[in-house]
PDB file of C-alpha atoms in Angstrom:
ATOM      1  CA  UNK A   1     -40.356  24.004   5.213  1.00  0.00           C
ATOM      2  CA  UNK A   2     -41.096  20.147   3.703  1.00  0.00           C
ATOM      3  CA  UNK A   3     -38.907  17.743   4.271  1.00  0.00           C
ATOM      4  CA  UNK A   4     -39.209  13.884   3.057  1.00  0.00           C
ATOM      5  CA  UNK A   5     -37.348  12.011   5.110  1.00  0.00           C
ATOM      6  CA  UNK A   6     -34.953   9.265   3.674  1.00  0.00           C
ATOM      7  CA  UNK A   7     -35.792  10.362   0.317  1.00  0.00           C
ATOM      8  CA  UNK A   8     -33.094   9.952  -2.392  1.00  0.00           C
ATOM      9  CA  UNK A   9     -31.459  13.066  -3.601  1.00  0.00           C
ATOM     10  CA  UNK A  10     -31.660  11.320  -7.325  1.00  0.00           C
ATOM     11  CA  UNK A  11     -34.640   9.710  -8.675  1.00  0.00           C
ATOM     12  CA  UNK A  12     -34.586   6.857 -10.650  1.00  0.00           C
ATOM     13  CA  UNK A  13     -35.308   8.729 -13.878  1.00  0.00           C
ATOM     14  CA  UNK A  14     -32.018  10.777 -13.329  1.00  0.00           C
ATOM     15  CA  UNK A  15     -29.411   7.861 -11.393  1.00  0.00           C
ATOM     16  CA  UNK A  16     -26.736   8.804 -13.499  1.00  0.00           C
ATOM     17  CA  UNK A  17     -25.421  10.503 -10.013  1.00  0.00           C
ATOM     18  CA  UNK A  18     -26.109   8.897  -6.529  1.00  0.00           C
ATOM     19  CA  UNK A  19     -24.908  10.417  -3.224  1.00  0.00           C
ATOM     20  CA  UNK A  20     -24.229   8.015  -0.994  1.00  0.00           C
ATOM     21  CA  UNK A  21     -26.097   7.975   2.524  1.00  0.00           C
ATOM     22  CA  UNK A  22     -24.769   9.664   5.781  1.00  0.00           C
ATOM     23  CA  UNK A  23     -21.704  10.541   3.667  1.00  0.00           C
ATOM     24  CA  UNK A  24     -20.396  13.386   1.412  1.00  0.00           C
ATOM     25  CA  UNK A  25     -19.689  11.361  -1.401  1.00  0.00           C
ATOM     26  CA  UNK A  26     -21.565   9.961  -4.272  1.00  0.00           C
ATOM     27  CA  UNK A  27     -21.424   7.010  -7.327  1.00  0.00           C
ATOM     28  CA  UNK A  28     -21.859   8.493 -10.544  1.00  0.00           C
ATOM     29  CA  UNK A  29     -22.310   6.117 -13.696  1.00  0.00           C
ATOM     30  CA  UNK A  30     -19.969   7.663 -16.499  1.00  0.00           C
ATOM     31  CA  UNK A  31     -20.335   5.180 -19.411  1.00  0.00           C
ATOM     32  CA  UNK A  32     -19.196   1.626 -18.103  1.00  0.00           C
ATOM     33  CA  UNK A  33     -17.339   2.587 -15.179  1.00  0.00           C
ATOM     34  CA  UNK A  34     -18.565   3.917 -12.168  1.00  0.00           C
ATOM     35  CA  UNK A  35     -16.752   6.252 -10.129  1.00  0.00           C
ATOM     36  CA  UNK A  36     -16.758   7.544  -6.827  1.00  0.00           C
ATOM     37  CA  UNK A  37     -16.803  11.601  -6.470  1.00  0.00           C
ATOM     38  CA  UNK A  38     -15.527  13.482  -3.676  1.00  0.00           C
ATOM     39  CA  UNK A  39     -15.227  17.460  -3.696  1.00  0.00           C
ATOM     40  CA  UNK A  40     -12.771  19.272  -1.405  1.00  0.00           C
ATOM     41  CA  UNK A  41     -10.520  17.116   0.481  1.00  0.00           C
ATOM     42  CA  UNK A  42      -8.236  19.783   1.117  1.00  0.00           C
ATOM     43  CA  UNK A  43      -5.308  17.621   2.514  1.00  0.00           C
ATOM     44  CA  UNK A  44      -3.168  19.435   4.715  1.00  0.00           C
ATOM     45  CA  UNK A  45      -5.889  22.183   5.922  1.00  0.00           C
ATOM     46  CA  UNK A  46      -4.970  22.145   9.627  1.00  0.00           C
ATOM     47  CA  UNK A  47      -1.269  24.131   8.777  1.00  0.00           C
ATOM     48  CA  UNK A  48      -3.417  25.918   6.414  1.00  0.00           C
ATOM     49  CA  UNK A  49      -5.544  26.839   9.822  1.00  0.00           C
ATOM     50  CA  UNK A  50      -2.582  27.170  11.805  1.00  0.00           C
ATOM     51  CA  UNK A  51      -1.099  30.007   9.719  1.00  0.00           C
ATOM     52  CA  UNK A  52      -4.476  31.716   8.245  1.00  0.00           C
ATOM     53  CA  UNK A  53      -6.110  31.971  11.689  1.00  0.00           C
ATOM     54  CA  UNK A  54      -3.956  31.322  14.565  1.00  0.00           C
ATOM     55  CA  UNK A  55      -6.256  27.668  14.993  1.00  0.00           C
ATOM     56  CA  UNK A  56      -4.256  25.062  16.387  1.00  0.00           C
ATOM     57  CA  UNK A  57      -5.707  21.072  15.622  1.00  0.00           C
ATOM     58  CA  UNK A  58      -4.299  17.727  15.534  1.00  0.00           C
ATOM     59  CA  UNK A  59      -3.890  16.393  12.411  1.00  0.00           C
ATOM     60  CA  UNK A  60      -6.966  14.384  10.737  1.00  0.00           C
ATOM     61  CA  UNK A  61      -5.086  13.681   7.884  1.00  0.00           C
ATOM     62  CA  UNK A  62      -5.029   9.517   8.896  1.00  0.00           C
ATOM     63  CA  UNK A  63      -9.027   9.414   9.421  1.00  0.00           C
ATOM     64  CA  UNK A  64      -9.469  11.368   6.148  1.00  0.00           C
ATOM     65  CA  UNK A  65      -7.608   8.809   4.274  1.00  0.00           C
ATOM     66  CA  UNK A  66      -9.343   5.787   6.113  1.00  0.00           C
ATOM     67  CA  UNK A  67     -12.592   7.438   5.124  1.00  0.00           C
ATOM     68  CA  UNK A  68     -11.878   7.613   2.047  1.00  0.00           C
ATOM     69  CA  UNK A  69     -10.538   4.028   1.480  1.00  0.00           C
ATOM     70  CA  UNK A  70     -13.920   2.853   3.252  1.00  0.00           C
ATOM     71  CA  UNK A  71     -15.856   3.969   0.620  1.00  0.00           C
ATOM     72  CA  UNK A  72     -13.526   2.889  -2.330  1.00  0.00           C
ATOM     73  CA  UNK A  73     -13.231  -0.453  -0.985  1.00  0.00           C
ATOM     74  CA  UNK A  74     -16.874  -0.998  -0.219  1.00  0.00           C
ATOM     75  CA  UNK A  75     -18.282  -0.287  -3.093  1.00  0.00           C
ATOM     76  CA  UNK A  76     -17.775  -1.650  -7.019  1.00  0.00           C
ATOM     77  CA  UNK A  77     -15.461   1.617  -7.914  1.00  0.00           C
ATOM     78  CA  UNK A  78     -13.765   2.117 -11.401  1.00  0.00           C
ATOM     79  CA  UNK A  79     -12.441   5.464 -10.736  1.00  0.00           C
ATOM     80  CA  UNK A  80     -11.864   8.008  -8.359  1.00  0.00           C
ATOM     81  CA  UNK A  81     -12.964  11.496  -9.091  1.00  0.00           C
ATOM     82  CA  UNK A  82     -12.059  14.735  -7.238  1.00  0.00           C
ATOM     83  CA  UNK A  83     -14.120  17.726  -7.509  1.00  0.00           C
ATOM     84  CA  UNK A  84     -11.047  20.131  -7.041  1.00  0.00           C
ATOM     85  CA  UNK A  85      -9.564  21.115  -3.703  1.00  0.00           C
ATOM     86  CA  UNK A  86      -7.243  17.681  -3.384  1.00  0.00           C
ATOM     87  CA  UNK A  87      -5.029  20.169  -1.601  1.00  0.00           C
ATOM     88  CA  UNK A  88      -5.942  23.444   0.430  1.00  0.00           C
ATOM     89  CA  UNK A  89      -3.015  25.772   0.144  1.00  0.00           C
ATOM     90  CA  UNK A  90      -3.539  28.332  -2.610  1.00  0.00           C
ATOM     91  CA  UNK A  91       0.187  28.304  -3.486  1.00  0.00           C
ATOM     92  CA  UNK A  92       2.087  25.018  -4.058  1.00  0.00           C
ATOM     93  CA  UNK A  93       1.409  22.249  -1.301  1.00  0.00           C
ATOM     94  CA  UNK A  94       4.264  22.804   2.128  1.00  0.00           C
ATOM     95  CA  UNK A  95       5.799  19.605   3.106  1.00  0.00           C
ATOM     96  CA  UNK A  96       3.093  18.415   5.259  1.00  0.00           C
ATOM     97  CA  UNK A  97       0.297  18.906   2.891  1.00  0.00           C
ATOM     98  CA  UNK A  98       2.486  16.879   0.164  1.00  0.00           C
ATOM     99  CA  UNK A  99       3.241  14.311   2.344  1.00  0.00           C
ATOM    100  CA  UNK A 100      -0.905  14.342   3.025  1.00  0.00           C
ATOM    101  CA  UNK A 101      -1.193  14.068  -0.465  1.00  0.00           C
ATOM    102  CA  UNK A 102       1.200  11.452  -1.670  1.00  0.00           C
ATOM    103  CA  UNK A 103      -0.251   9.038   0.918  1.00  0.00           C
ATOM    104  CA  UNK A 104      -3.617   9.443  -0.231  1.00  0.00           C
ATOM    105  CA  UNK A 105      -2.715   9.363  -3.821  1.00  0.00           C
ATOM    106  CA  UNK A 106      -0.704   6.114  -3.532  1.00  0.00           C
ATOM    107  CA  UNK A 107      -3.776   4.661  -1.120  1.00  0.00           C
ATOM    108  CA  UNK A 108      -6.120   4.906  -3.736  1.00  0.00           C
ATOM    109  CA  UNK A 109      -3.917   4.256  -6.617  1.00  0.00           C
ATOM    110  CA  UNK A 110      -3.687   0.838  -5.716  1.00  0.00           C
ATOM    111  CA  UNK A 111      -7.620   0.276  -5.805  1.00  0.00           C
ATOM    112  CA  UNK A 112      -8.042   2.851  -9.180  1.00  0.00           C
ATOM    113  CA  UNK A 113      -7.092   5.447 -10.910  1.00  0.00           C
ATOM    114  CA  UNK A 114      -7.745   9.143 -10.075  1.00  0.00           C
ATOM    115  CA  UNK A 115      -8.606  12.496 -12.077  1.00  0.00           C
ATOM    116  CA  UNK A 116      -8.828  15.110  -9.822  1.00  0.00           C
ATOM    117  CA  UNK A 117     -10.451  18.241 -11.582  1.00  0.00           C
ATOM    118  CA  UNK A 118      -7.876  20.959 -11.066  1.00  0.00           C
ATOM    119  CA  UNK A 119      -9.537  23.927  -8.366  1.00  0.00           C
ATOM    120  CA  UNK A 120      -7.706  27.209  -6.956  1.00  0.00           C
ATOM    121  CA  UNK A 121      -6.133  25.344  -3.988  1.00  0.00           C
ATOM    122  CA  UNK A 122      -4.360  22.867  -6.474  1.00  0.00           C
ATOM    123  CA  UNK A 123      -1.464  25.041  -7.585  1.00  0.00           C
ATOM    124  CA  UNK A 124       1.581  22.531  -8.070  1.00  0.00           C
ATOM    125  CA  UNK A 125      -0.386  19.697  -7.587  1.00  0.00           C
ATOM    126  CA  UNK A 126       0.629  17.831 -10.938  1.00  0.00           C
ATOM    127  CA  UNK A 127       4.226  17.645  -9.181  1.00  0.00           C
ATOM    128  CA  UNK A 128       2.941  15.207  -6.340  1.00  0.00           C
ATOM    129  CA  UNK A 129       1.139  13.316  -9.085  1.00  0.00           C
ATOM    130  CA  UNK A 130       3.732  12.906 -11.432  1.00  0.00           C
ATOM    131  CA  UNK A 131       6.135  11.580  -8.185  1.00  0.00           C
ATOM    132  CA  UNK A 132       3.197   9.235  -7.100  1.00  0.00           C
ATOM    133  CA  UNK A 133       2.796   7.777 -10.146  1.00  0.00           C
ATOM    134  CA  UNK A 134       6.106   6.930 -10.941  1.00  0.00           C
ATOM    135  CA  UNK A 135       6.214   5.449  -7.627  1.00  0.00           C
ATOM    136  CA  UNK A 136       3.118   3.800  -8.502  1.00  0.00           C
ATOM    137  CA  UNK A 137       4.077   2.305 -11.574  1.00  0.00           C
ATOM    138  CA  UNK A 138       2.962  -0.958 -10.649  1.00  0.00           C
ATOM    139  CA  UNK A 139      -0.056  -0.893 -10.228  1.00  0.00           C
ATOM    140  CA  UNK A 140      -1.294   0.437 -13.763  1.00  0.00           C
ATOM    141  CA  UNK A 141      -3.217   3.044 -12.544  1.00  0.00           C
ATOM    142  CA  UNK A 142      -2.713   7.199 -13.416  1.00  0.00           C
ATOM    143  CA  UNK A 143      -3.482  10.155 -11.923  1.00  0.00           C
ATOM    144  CA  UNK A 144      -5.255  12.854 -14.702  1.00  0.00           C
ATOM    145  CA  UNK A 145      -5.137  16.652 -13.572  1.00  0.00           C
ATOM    146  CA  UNK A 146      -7.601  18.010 -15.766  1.00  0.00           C
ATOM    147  CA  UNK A 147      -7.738  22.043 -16.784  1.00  0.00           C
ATOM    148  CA  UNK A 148      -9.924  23.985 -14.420  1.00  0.00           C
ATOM    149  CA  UNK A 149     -12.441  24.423 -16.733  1.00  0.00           C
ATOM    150  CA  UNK A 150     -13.781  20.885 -15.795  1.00  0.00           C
ATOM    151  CA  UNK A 151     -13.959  17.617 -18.329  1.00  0.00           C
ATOM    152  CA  UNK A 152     -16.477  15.719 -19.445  1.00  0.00           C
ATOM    153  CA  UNK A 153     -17.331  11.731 -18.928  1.00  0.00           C
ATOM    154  CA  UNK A 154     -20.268  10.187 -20.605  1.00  0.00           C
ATOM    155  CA  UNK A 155     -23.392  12.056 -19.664  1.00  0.00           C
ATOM    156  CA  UNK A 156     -21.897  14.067 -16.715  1.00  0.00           C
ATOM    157  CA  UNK A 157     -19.888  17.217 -16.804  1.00  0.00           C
ATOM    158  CA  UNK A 158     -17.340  17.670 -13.269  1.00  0.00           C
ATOM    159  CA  UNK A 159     -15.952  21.195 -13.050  1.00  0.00           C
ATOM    160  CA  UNK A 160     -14.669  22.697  -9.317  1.00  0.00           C
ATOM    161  CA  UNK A 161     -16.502  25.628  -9.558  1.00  0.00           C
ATOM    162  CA  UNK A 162     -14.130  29.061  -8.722  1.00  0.00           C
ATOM    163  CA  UNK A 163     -14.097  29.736 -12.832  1.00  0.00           C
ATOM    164  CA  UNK A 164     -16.502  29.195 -15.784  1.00  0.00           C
ATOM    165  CA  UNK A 165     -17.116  25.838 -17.131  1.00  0.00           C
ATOM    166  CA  UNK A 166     -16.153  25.057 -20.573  1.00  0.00           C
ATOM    167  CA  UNK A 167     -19.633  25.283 -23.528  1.00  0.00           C
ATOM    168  CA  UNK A 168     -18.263  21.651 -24.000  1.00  0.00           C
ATOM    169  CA  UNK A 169     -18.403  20.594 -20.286  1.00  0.00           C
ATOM    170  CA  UNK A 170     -22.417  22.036 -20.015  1.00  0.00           C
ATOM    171  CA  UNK A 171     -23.213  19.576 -22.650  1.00  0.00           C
ATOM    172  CA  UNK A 172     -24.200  16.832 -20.557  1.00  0.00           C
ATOM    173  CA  UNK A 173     -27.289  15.500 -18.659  1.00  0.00           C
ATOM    174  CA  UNK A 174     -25.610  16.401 -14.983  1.00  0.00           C
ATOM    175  CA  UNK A 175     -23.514  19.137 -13.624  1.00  0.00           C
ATOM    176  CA  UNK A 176     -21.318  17.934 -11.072  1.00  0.00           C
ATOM    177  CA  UNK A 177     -19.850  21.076  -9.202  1.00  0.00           C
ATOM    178  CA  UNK A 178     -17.657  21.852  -5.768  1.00  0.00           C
ATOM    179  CA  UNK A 179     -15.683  24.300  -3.899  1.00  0.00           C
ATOM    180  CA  UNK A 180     -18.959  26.064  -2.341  1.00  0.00           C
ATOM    181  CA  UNK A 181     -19.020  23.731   0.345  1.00  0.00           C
ATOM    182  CA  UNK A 182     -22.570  23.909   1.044  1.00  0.00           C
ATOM    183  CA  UNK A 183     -23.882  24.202   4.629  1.00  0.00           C
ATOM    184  CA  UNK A 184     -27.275  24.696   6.096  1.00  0.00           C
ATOM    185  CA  UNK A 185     -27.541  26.963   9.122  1.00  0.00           C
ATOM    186  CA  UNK A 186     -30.274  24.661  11.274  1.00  0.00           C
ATOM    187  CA  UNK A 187     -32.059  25.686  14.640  1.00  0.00           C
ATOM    188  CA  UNK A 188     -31.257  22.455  17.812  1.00  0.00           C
ATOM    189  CA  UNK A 189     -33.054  22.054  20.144  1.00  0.00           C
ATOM    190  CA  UNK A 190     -32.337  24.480  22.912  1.00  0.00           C
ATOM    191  CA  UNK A 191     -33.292  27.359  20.685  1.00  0.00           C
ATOM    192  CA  UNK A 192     -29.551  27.952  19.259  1.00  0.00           C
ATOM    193  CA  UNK A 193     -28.372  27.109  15.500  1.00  0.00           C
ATOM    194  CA  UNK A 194     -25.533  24.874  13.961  1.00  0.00           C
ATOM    195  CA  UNK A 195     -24.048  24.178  10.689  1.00  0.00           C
ATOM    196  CA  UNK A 196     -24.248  20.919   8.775  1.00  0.00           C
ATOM    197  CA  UNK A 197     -23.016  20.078   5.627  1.00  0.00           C
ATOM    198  CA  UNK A 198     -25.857  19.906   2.477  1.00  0.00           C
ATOM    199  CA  UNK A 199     -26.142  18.716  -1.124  1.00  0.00           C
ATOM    200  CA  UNK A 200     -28.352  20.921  -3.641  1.00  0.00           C
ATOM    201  CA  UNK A 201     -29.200  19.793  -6.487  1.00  0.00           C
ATOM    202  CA  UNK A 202     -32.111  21.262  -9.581  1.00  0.00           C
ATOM    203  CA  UNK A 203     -31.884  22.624 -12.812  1.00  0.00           C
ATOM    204  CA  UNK A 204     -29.625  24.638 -14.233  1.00  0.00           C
ATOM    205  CA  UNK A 205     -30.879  28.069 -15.740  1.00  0.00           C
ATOM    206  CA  UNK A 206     -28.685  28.692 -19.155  1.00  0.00           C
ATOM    207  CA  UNK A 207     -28.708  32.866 -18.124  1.00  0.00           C
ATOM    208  CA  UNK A 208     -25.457  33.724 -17.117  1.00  0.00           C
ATOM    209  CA  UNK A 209     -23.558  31.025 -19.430  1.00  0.00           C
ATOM    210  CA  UNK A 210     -26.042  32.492 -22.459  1.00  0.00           C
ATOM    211  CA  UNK A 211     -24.542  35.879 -21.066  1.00  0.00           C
ATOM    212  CA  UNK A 212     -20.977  35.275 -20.017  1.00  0.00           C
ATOM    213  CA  UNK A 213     -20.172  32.480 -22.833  1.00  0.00           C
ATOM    214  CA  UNK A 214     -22.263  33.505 -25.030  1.00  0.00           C
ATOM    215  CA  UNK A 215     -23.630  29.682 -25.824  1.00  0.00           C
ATOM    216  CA  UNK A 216     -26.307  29.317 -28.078  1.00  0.00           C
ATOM    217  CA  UNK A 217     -29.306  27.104 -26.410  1.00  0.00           C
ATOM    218  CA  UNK A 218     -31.916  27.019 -29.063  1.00  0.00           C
ATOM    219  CA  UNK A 219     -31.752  25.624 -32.611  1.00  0.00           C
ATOM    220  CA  UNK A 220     -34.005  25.328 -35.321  1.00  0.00           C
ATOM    221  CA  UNK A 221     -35.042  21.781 -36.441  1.00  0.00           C
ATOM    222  CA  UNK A 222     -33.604  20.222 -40.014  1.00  0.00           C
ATOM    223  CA  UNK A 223     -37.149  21.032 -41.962  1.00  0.00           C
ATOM    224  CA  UNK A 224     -36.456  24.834 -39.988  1.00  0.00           C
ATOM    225  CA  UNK A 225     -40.179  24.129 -39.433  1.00  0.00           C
ATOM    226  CA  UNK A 226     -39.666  24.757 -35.457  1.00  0.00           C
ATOM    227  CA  UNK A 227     -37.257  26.248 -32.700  1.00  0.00           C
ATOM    228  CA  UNK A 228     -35.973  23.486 -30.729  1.00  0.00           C
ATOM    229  CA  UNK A 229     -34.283  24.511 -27.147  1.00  0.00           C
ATOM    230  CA  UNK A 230     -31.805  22.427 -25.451  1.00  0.00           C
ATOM    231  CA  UNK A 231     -32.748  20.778 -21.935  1.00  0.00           C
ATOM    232  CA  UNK A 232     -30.579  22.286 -19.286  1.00  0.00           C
ATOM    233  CA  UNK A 233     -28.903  19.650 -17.210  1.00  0.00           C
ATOM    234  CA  UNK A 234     -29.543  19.282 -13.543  1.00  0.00           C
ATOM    235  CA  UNK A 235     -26.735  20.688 -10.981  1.00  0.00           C
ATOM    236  CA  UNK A 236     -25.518  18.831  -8.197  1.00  0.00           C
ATOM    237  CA  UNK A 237     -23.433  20.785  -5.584  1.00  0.00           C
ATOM    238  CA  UNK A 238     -21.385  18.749  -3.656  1.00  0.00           C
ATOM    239  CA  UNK A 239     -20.721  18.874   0.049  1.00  0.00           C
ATOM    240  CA  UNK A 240     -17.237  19.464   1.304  1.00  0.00           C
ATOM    241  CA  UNK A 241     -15.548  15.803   1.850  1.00  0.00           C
ATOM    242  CA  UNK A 242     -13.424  17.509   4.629  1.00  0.00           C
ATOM    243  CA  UNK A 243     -15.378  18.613   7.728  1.00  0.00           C
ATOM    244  CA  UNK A 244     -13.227  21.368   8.206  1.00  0.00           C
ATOM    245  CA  UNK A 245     -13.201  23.496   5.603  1.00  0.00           C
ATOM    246  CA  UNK A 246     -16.314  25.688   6.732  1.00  0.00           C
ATOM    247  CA  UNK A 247     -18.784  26.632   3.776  1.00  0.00           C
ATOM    248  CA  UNK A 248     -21.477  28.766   2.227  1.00  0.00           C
ATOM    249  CA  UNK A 249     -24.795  28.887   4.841  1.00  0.00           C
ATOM    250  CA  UNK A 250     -27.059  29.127   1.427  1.00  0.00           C
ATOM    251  CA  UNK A 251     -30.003  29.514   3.636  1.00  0.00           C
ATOM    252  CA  UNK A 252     -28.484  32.977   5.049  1.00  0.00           C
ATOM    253  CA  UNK A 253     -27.393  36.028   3.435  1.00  0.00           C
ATOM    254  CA  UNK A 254     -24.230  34.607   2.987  1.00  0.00           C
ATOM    255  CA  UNK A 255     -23.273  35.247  -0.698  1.00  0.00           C
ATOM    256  CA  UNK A 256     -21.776  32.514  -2.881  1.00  0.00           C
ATOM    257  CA  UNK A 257     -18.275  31.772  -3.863  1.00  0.00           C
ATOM    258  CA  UNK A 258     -18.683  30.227  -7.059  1.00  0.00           C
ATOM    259  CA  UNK A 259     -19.363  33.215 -10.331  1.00  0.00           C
ATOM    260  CA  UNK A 260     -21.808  31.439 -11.173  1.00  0.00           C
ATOM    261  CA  UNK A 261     -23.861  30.685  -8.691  1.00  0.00           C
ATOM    262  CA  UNK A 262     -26.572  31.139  -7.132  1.00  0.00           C
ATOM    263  CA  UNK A 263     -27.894  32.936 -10.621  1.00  0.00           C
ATOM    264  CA  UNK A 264     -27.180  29.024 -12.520  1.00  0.00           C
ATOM    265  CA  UNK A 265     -30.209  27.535 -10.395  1.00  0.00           C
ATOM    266  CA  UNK A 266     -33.873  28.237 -11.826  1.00  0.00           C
ATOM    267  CA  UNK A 267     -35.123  30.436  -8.929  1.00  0.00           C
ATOM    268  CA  UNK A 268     -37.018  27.802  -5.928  1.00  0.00           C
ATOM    269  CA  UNK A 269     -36.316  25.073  -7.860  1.00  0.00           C
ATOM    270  CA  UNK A 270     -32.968  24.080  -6.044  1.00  0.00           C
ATOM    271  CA  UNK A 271     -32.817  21.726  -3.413  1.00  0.00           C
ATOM    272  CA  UNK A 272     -31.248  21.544  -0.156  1.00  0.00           C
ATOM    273  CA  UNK A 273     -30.535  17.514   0.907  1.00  0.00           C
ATOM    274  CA  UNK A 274     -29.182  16.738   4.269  1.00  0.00           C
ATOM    275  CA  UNK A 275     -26.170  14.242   4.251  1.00  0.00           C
ATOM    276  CA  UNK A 276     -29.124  11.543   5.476  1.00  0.00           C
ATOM    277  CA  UNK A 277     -30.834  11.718   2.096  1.00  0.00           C
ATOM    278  CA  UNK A 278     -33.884  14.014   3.730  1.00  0.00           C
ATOM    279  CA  UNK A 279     -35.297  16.439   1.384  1.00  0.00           C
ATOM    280  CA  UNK A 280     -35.823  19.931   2.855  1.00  0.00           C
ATOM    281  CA  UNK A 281     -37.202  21.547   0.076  1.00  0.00           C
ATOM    282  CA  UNK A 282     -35.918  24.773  -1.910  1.00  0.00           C
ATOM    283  CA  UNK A 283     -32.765  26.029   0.082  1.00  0.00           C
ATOM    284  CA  UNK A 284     -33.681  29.478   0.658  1.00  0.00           C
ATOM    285  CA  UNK A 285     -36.706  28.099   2.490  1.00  0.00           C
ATOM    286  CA  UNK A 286     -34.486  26.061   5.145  1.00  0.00           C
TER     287      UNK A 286
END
């Protein structure tokens, strides 16, 4: 295994998308605004735990929300993006999680606005927006749910990740995905193993959206002198934002959530990035 310590998991020639250090968040540069993306908050998981598995926690719903304002106020955001997963019950949100919710959404809302790109635990969620924002009315800013088939802003395509992206969506430079919640399964140092959460990011292979979308990736030039094929974009998988949540160990046998992964990534040319920026090399290597 290589690892480069402290070594930026974008280089300058592809900044469009910057995680930020020692945190599961990043700045991406869509156009003239920059926003800051998050993937899986999933407010209200610990009922979610309570009645799934018989787990009983405290509620981290107020250090959630403080860690999230931190990083809106302390850096120059436009817009908040979420990655899917505001929410974690499949159905529509209980009481608690709304109430989660609603004082997140009206936290942030008076900072920026918010699109949160709609994922399979955010059933019902357009009802807490719609509530917030008239609340909210104020302060000028919206809350946009998009479809779950992700949306496109400048040269960066955001989709959760549990379905198929839109052809449009894969027409961008980055691929900005979630809901895997990537973890790396690490040895410590008396000879046991732990979890921590990971980034991976390389390029995309066109395969299975040539196969399952049938997109076309090649075109012939206006003299129809030569075959010209379209760059594939690179994909960034973001870490859960909530430490909770669990996650895919890629570096196991574990098999992957998303449909279309792990056959989107060109074979050893994906990533794994701790949280700390270090570089670990192709993630099946870790």
């Amino acid at each position: 295994m290589s690892a480069d310590t402290n070594a930026d998991v974008s280089t300058t020639a592809e900044s469009l998308v910057e995680p930020l250090p020692s945190v599961p968040a990043a700045l991406a540069h869509i156009g003239t605004e920059t926003a800051l993306v998050i993937a899986d908050y999933h407010a209200g998981i610990e009922i979610g735990l309570r009645y799934e598995r018989g787990v009983e926690l405290d509620s981290n719903a107020e250090d959630r929300r403080h860690r999230l304002l931190n990083l809106l106020t302390g850096h120059p955001v436009d817009r908040l993006i979420i990655l899917g997963d505001a929410g974690h019950r499949i159905g529509n949100p209980d009481d608690k999680e709304t109430q989660e919710l609603t004082s997140v959404f009206e936290a942030v809302l008076n900072h920026a606005p918010i699109t949160v790109v709609r994922g399979n635990h955010d059933a019902g969620i357009e009802s807490v927006a719609t509530a917030v924002e008239t609340d909210s009315a104020q302060t000028g800013n919206t809350i946009d749910v998009t479809e779950a088939s992700g949306i496109n802003f400048g040269d960066i395509g955001f989709v959760h990740g549990h379905s198929w992206p839109d052809e449009t969506v894969l027409d961008c430079d980055i691929l900005c995905v979630g809901h895997e919640h990537p973890q790396l399964r690490v040895a410590d140092h008396v000879g046991g193993s732990q979890q921590t959460r990971a980034w991976l990011r390389g390029p995309l292979d066109w395969t299975p959206f040539q196969n399952k979308l049938e997109i076309k990736t090649t075109f012939e030039s206006p003299d129809d002198t030569q075959t010209i094929s379209q760059d594939p974009p690179d994909v960034i998988v973001f870490p859960a934002f909530n430490e909770r949540s669990g996650g895919t160990k890629v570096n196991t046998n574990e098999g992957f959530l998303s449909p279309f992964l792990p056959a989107a990534f060109q074979k050893n040319h994906t990533d794994a990035y701790l949280l700390d920026g270090t570089r670990l090399g192709p993630y099946q290597s870790v």
